[in-house]
Short mmCIF file of C-alpha atoms in Angstrom, two decimals:
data_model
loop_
_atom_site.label_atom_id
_atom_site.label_comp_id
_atom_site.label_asym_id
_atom_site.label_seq_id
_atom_site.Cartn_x
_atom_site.Cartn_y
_atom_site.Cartn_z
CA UNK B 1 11.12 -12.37 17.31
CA UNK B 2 10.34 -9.22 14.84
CA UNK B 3 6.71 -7.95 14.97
CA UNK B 4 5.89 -5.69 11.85
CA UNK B 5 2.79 -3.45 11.43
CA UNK B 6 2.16 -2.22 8.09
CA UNK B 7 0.16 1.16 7.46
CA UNK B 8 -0.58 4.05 4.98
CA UNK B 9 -2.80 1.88 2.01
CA UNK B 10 -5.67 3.03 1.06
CA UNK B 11 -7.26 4.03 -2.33
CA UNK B 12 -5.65 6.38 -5.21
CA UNK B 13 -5.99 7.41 -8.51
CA UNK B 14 -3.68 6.17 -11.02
CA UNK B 15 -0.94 8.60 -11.18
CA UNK B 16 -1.01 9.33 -7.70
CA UNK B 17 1.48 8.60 -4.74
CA UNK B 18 0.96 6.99 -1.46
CA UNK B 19 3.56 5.93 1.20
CA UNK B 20 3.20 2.59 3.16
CA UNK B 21 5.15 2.27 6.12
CA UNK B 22 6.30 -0.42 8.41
CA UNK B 23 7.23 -0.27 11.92
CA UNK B 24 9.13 -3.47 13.62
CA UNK B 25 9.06 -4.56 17.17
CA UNK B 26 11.22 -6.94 18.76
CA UNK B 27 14.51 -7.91 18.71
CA UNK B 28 17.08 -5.94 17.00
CA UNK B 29 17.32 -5.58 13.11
CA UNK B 30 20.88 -5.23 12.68
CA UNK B 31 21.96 -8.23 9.95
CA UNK B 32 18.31 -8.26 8.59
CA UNK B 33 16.83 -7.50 5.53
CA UNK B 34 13.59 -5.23 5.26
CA UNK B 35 11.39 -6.11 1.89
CA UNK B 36 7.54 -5.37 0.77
CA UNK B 37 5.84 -7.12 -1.10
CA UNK B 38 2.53 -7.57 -2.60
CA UNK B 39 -0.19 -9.89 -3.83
CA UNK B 40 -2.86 -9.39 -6.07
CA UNK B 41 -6.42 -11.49 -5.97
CA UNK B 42 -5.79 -15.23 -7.31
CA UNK B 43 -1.66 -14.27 -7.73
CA UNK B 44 0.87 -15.39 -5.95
CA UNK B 45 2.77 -12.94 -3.62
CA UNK B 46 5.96 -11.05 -5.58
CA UNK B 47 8.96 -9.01 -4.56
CA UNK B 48 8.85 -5.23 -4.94
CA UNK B 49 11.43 -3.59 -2.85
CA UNK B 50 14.01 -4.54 -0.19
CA UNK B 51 16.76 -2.96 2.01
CA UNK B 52 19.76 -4.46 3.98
CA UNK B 53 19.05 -2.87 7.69
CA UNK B 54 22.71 -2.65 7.93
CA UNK B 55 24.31 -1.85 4.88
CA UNK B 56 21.30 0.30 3.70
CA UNK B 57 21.96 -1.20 -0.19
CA UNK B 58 18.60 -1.08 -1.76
CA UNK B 59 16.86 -3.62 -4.33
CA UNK B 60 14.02 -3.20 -6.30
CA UNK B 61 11.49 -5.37 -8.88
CA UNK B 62 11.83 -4.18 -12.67
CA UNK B 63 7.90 -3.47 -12.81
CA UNK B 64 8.70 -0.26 -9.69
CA UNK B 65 12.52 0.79 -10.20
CA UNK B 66 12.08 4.66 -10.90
CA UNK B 67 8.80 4.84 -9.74
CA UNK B 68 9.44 3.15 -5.86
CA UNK B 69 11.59 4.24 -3.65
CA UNK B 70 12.32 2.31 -0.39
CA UNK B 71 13.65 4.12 2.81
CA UNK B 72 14.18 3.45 6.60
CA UNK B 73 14.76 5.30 9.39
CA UNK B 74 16.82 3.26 12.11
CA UNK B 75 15.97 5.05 15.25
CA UNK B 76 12.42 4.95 14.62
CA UNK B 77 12.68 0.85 13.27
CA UNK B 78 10.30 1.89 10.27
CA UNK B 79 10.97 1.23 6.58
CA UNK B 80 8.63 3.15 4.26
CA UNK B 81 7.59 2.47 1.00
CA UNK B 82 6.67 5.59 -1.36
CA UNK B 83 5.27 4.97 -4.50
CA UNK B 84 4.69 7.25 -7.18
CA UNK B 85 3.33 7.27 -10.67
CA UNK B 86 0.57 4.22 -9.55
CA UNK B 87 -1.17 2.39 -11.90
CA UNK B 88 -4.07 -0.11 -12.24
CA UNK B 89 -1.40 -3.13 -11.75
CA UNK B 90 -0.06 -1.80 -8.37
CA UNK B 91 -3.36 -3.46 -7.15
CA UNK B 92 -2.48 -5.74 -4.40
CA UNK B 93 -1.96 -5.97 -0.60
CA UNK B 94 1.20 -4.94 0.26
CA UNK B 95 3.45 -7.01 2.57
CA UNK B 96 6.27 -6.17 4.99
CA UNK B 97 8.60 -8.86 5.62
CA UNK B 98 11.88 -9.19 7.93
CA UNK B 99 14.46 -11.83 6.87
CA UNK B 100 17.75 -12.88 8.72
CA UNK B 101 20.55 -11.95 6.24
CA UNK B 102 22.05 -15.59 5.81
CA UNK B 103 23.07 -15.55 2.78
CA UNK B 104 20.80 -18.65 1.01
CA UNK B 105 18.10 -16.65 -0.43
CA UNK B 106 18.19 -13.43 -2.92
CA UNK B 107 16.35 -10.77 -1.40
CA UNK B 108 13.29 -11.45 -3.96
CA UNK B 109 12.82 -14.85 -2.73
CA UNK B 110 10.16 -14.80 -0.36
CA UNK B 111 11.99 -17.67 1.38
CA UNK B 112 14.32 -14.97 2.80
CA UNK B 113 12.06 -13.82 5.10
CA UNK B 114 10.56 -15.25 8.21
CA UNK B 115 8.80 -12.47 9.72
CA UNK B 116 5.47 -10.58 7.91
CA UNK B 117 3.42 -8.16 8.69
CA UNK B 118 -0.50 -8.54 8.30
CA UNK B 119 -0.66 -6.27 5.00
CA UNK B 120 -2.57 -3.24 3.78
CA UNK B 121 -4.82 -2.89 0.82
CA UNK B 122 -3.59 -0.56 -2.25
CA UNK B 123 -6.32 -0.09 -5.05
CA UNK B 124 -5.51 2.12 -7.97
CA UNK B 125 -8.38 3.40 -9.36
CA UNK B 126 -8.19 4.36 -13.27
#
């Protein structure tokens, strides 16, 4: 079983930067794939960034590449999330999720993932 506890959300001015991070708990991550995601009021939950635990290959969403950069740091079983140049429609709760790398499910499909954190709240302000 992976336990993941998101932190670092809070409230920014568009323009700004925060940095979420993610620790995991549990069993080992090697094979697994690391991914946030987020979910805006009444919308359903999309992909924003992932990373193979192993490999380190990195994937992002088309509405973050250049502006998001996901990270980990092994030792430490923490991915981070920074994200720069915010905006109003980075609104959401952000979501860390842990996925066995199987091989059925891109690394956007939320089905990938079986293990989520409980999220933290990211309001841009204008």
């Amino acid at each position: 079983q992976v336990q993941l506890v998101e932190s670092g959300g809070g409230l920014v001015q568009a323009g700004g930067s925060l940095r979420l991070s993610c620790a995991a708990s549990g069993s080992t991550l090697s094979g697994y794939r690391m991914g946030w995601f987020r979910q805006a009021p009444g919308k359903e939950r999309l992909f924003v960034a992932a990373i193979d635990w192993s490999r380190g290959n990195r994937y992002y969403a088309d509405s973050v590449e250049g502006r998001f950069i996901i990270s980990s740091d092994n030792a430490k079983k923490t991915i981070y999330l920074q994200m720069n140049s915010l905006n109003i429609q980075d609104t959401a709760v952000y979501y860390c999720a842990a996925g066995w790398n199987s091989g059925v499910y891109t690394y956007a499909a939320t089905e990938g993932y079986g293990h989520w954190g409980q999220g933290t709240q990211v309001t841009v302000s204008p």
